[in-house]
PDB file of C-alpha atoms in Angstrom:
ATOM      1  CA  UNK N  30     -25.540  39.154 230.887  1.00 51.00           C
ATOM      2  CA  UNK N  31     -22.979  39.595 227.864  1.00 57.00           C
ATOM      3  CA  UNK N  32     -24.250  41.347 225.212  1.00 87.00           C
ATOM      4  CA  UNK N  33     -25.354  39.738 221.487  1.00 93.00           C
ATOM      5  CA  UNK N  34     -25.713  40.820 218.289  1.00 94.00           C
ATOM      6  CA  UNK N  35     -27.966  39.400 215.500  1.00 96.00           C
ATOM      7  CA  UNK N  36     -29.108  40.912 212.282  1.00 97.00           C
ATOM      8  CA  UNK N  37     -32.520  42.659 212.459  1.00 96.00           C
ATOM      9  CA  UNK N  38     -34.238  40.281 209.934  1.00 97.00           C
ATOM     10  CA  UNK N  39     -33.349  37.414 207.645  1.00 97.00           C
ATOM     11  CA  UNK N  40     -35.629  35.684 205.128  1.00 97.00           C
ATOM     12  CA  UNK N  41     -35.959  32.253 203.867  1.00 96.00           C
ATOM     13  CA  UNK N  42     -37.427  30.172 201.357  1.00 96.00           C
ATOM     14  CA  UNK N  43     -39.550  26.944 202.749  1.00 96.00           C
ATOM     15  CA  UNK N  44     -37.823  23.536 202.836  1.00 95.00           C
ATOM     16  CA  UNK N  45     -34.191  25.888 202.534  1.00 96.00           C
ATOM     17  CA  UNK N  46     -31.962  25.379 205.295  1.00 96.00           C
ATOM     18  CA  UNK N  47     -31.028  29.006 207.329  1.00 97.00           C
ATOM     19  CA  UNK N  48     -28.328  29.749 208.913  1.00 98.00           C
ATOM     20  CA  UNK N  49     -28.838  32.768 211.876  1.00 98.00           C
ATOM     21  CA  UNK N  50     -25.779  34.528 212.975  1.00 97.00           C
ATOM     22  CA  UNK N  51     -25.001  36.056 217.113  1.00 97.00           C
ATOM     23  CA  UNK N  52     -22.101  37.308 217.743  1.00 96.00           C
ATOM     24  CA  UNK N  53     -20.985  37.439 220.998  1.00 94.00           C
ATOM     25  CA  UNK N  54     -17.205  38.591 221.650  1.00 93.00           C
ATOM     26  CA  UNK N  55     -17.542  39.529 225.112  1.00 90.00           C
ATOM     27  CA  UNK N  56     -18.344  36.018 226.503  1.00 91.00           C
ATOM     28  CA  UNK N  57     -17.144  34.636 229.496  1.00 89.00           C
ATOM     29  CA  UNK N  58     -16.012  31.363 230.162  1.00 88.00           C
ATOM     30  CA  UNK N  59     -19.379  30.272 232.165  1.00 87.00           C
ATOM     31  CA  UNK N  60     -21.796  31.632 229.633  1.00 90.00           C
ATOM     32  CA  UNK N  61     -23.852  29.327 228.437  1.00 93.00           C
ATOM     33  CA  UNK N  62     -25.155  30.119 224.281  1.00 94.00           C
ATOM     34  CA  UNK N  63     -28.873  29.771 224.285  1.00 95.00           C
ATOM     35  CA  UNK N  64     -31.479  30.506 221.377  1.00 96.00           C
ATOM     36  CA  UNK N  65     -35.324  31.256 222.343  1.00 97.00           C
ATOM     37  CA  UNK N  66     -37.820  32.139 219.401  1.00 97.00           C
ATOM     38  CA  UNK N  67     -40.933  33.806 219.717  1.00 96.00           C
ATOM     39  CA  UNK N  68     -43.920  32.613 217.421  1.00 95.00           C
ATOM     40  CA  UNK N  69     -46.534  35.369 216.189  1.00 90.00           C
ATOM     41  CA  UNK N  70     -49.043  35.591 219.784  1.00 88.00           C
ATOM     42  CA  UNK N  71     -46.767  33.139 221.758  1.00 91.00           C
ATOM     43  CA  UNK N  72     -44.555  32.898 224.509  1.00 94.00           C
ATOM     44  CA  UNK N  73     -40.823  32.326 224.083  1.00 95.00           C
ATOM     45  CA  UNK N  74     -39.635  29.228 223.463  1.00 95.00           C
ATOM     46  CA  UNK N  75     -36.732  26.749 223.648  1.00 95.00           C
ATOM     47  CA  UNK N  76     -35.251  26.255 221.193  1.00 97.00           C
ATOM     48  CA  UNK N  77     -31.127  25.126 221.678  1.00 96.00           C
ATOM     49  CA  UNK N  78     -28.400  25.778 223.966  1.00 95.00           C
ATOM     50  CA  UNK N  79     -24.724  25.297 224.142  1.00 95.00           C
ATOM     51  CA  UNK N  80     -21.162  25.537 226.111  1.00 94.00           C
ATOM     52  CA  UNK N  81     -18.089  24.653 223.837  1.00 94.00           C
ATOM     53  CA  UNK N  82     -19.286  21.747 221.279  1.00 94.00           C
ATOM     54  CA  UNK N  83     -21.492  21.974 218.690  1.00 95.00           C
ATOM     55  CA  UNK N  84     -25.368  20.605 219.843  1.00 95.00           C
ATOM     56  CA  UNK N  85     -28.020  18.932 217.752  1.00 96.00           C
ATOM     57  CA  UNK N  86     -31.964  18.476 218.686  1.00 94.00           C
ATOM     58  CA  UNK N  87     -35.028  17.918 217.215  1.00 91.00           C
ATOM     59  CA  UNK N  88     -35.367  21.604 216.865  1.00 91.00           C
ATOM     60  CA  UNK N  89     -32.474  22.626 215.189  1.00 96.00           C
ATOM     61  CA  UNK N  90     -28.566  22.796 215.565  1.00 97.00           C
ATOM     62  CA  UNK N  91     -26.236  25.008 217.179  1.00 98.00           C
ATOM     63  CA  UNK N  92     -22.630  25.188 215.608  1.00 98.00           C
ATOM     64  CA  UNK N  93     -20.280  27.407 218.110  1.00 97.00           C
ATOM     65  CA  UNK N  94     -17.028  28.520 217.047  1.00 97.00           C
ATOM     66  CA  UNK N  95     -14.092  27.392 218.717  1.00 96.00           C
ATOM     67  CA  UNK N  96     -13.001  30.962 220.223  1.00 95.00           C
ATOM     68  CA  UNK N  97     -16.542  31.308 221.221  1.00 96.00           C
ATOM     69  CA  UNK N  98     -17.163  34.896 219.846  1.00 96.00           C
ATOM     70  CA  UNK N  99     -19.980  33.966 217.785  1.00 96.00           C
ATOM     71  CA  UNK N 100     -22.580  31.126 217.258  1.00 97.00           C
ATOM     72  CA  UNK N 101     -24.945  29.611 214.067  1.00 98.00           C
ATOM     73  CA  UNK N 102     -28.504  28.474 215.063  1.00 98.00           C
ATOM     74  CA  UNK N 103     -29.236  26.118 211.745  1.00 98.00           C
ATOM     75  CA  UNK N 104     -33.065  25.411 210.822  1.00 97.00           C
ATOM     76  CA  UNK N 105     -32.357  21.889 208.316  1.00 95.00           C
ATOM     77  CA  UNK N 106     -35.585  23.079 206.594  1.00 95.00           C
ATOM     78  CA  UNK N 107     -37.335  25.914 206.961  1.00 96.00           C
ATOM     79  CA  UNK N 108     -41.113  25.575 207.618  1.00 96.00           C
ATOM     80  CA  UNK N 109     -44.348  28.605 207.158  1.00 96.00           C
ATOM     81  CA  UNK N 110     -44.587  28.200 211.474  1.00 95.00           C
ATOM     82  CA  UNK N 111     -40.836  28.307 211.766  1.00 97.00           C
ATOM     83  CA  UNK N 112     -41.352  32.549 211.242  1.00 97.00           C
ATOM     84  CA  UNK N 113     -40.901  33.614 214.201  1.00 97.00           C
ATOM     85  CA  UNK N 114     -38.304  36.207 216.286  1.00 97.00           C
ATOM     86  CA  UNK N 115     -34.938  34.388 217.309  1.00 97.00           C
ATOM     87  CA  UNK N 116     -33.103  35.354 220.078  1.00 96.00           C
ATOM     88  CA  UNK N 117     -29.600  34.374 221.234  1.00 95.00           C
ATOM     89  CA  UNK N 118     -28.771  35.087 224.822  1.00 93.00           C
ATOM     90  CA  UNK N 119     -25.946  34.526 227.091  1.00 90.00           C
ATOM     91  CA  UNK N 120     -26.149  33.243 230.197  1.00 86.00           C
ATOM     92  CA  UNK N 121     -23.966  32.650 233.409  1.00 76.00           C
ATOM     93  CA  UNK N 122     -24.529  33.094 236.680  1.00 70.00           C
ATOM     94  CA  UNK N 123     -27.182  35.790 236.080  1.00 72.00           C
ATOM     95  CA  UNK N 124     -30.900  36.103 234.570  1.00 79.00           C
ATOM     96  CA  UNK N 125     -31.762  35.634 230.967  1.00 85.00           C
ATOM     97  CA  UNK N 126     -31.681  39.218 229.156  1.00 87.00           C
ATOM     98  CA  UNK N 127     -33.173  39.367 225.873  1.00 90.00           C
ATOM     99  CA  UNK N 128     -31.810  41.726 222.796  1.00 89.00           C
ATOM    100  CA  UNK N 129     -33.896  42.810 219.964  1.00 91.00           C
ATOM    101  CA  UNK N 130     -33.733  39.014 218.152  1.00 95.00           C
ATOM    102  CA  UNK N 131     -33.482  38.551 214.405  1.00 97.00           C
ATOM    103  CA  UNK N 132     -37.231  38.140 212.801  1.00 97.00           C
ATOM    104  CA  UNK N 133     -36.739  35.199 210.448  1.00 98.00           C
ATOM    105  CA  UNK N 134     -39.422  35.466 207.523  1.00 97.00           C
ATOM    106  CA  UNK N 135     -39.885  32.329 205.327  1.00 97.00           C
ATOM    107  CA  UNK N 136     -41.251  32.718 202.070  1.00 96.00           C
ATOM    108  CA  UNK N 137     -43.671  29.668 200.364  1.00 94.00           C
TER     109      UNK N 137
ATOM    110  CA  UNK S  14     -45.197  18.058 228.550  1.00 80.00           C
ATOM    111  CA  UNK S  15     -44.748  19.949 231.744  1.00 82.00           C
ATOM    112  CA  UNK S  16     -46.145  23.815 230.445  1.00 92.00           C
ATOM    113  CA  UNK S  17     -46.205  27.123 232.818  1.00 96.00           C
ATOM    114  CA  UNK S  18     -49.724  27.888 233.055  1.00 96.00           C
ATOM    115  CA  UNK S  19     -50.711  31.989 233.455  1.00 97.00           C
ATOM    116  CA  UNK S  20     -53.810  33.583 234.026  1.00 97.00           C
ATOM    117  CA  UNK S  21     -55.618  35.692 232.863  1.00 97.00           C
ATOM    118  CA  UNK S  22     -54.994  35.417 229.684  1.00 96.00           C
ATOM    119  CA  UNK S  23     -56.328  39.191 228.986  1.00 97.00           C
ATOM    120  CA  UNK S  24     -57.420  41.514 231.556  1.00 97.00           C
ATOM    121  CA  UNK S  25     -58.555  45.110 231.284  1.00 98.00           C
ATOM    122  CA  UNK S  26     -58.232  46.907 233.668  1.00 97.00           C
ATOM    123  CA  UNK S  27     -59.122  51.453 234.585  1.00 97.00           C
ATOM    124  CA  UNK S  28     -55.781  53.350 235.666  1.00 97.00           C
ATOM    125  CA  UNK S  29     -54.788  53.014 239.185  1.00 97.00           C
ATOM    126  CA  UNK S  30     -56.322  50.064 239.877  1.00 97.00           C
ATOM    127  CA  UNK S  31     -54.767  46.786 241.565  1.00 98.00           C
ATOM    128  CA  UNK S  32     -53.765  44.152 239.163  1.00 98.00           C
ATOM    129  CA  UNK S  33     -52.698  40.619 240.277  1.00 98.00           C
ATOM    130  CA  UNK S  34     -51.576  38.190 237.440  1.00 98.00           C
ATOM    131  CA  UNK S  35     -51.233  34.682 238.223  1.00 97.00           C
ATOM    132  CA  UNK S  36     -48.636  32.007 237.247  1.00 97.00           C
ATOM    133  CA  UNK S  37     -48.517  28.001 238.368  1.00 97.00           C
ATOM    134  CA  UNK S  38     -44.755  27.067 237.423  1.00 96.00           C
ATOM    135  CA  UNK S  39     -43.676  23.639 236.470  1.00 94.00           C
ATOM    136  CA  UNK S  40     -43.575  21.853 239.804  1.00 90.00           C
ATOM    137  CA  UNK S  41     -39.650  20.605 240.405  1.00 88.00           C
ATOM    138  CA  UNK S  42     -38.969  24.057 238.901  1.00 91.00           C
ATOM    139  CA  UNK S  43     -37.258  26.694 241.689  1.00 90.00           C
ATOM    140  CA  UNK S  44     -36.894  29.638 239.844  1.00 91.00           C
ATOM    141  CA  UNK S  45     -39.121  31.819 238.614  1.00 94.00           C
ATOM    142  CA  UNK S  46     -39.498  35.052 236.572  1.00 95.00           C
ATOM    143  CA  UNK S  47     -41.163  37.335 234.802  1.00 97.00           C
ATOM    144  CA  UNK S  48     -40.915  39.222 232.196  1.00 97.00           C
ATOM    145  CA  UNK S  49     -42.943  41.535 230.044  1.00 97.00           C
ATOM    146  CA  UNK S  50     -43.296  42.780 226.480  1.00 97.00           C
ATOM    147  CA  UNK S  51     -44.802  45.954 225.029  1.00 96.00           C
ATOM    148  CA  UNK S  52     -46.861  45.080 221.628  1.00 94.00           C
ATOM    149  CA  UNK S  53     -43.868  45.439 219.197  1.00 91.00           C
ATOM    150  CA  UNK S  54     -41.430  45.771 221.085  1.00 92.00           C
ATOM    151  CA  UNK S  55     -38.892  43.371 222.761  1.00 91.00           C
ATOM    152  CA  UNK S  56     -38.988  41.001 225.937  1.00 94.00           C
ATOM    153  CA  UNK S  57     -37.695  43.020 228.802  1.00 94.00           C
ATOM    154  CA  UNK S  58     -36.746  40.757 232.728  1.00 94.00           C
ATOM    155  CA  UNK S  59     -38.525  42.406 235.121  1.00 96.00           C
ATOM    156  CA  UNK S  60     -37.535  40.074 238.529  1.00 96.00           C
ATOM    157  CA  UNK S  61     -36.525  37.174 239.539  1.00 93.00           C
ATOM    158  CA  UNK S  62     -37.437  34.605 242.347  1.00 93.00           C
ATOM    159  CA  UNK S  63     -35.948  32.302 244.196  1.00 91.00           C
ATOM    160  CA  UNK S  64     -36.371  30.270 247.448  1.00 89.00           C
ATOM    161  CA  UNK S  65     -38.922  33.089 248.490  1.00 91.00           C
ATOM    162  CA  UNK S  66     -37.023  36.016 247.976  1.00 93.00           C
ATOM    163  CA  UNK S  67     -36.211  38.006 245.264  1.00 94.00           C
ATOM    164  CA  UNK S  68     -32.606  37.358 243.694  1.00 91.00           C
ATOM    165  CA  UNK S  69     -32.640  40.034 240.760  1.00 92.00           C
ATOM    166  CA  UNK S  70     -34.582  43.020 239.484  1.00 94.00           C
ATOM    167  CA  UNK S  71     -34.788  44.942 236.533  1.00 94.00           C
ATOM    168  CA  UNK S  72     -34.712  48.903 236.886  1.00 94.00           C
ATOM    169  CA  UNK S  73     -38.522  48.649 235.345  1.00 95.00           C
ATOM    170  CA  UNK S  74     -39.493  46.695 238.322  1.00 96.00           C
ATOM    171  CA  UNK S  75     -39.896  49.758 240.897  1.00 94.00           C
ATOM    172  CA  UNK S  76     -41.816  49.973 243.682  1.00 94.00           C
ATOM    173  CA  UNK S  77     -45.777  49.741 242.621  1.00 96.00           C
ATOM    174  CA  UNK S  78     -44.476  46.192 241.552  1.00 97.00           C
ATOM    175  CA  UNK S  79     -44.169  42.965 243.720  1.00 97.00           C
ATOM    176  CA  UNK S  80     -43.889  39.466 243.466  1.00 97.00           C
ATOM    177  CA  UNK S  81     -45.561  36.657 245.771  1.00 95.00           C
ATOM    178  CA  UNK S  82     -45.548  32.697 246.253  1.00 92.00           C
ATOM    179  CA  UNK S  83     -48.416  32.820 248.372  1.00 86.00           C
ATOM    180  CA  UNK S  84     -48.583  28.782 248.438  1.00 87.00           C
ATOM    181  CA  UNK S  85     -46.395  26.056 246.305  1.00 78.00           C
ATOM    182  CA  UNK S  86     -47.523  26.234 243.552  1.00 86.00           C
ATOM    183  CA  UNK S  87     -48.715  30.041 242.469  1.00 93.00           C
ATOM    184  CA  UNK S  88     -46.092  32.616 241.729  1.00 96.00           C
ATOM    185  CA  UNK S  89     -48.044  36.588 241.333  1.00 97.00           C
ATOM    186  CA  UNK S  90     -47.124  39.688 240.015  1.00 98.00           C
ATOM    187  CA  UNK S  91     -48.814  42.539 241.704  1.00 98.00           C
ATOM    188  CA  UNK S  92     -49.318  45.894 240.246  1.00 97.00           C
ATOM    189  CA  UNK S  93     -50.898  48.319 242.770  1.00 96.00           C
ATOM    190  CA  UNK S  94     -51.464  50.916 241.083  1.00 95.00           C
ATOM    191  CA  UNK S  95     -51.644  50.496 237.223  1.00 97.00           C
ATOM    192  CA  UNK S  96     -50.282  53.053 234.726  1.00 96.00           C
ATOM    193  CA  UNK S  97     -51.565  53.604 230.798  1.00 97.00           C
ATOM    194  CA  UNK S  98     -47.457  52.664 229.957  1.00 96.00           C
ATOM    195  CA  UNK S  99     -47.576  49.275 232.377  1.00 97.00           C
ATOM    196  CA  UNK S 100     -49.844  47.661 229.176  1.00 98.00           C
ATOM    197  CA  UNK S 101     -48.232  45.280 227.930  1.00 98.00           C
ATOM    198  CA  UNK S 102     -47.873  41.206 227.559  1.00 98.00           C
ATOM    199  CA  UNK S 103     -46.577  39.923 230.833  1.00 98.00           C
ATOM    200  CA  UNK S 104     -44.539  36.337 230.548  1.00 98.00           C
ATOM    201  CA  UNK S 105     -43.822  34.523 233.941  1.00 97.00           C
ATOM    202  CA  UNK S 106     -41.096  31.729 232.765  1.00 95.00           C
ATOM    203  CA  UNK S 107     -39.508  29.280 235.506  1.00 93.00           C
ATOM    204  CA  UNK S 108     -36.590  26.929 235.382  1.00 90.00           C
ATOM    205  CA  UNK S 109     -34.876  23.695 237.085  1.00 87.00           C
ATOM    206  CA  UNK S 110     -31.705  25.370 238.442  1.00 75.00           C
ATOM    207  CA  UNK S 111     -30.480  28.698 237.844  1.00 61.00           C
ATOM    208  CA  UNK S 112     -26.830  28.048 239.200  1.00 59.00           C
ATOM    209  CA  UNK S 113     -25.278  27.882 235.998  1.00 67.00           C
ATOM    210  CA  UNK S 114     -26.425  28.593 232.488  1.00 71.00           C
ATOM    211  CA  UNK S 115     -26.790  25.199 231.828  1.00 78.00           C
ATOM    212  CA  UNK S 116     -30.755  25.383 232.588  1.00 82.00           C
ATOM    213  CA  UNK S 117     -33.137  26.563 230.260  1.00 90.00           C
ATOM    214  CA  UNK S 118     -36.166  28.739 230.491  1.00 92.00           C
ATOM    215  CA  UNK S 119     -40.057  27.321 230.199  1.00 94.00           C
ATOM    216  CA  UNK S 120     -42.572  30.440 229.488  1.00 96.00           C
ATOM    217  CA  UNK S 121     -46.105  30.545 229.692  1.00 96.00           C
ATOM    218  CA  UNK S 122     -48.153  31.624 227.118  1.00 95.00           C
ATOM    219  CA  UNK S 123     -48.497  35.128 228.620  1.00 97.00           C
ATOM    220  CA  UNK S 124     -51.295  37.570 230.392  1.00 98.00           C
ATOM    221  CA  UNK S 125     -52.037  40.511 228.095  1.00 97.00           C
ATOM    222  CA  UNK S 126     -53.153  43.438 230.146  1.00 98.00           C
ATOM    223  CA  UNK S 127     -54.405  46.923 228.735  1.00 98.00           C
ATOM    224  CA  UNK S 128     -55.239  49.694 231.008  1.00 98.00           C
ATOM    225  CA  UNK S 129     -57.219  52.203 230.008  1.00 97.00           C
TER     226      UNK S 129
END
């Protein structure tokens, strides 16, 4: 899998949207964007995942710029059990690799 | 909603002793993995499974290791003989397809396992 990079850690203030960064300038034309997060004691989970356009879900959005190189996972409103570790992975053809993830702390 | 179901949730277990950690994937699911994590540190792949066989393997995954769909709906890891360093939070995730990136990942909730 292509490599990412996100910031270590980001904080938040509750009901604020946030705005997590990946870059990933080494993607190929069949990797797929996706975002996992990992709650305190808790699997990974689902959270988005994207080609080319820009994807929205209950979750969250994912805004992917148009040379690829990087994405934007976008909480609307950041919520006390939205802290968690994100993680932005590429995927192709291969199996799911995860990097360190950025720990997203939100602040009441 | 369909969930991956693991078990044991926490298992000790003495040094050099046989561990077998069971998953039950979501049923139309074909792939399967796991993974594990060691407390604070990040998720690491150690295999992955597919129509019986293994398809990919991490260099973690050596040879006390092994992976089993005994029937059609379990998916095991097997560690024969377990090491102080193999504690650790073991994740077994499966998914539709795994063709394309398009398919996402469902993980259970995890085994935790500490050998002492």
């Amino acid at each position: 899998d292509a490599k990412t990079t996100q910031p270590n850690s980001m904080e938040s203030n509750e009901e604020e949207p946030v705005h997590l960064p990946c870059n990933h300038s080494t993607i190929s034309g069949t990797d797929y964007i996706h975002w996992y997060r990992q709650l305190p004691s808790q699997g990974p989970e689902y959270v988005i995942h994207g080609l080319t356009s820009n994807v929205n879900n209950r979750m969250a959005s994912l805004a992917i710029a148009e040379d690829r190189k990087s994405s934007t996972l976008i909480l609307h409103r950041a919520t006390l059990r939205d802290a968690a570790v994100y993680y932005c992975i590429l995927t192709g053809f291969g199996d799911m690799r995860f990097g360190a993830g950025t720990r997203l702390t939100v602040k009441p | 909603e369909p969930e991956v179901t693991q078990t044991p949730s926490h298992q000790v277990t003495q040094m050099g002793q046989e561990v077998i950690l069971r998953c039950v994937p979501i049923s139309n699911h074909l792939y399967f993995y796991w993974y594990r994590q060691i407390l604070g540190q990040k998720v690491e792949f150690l295999v992955s499974f597919y129509n019986n066989e293994i398809s990919e393997k991490s260099e973690i995954f050596d040879d006390q290791f092994s992976v089993e769909r005994p029937d059609g709906s379990n998916f095991t890891l097997k560690i024969r003989s377990t090491k102080l360093e193999d504690s650790a939070m073991y994740f077994c995730a499966s998914r539709e397809g795994g063709g394309s990136g398009a398919n996402v990942l469902t993980f259970g909730a995890g085994s935790r396992l500490t050998v002492l």
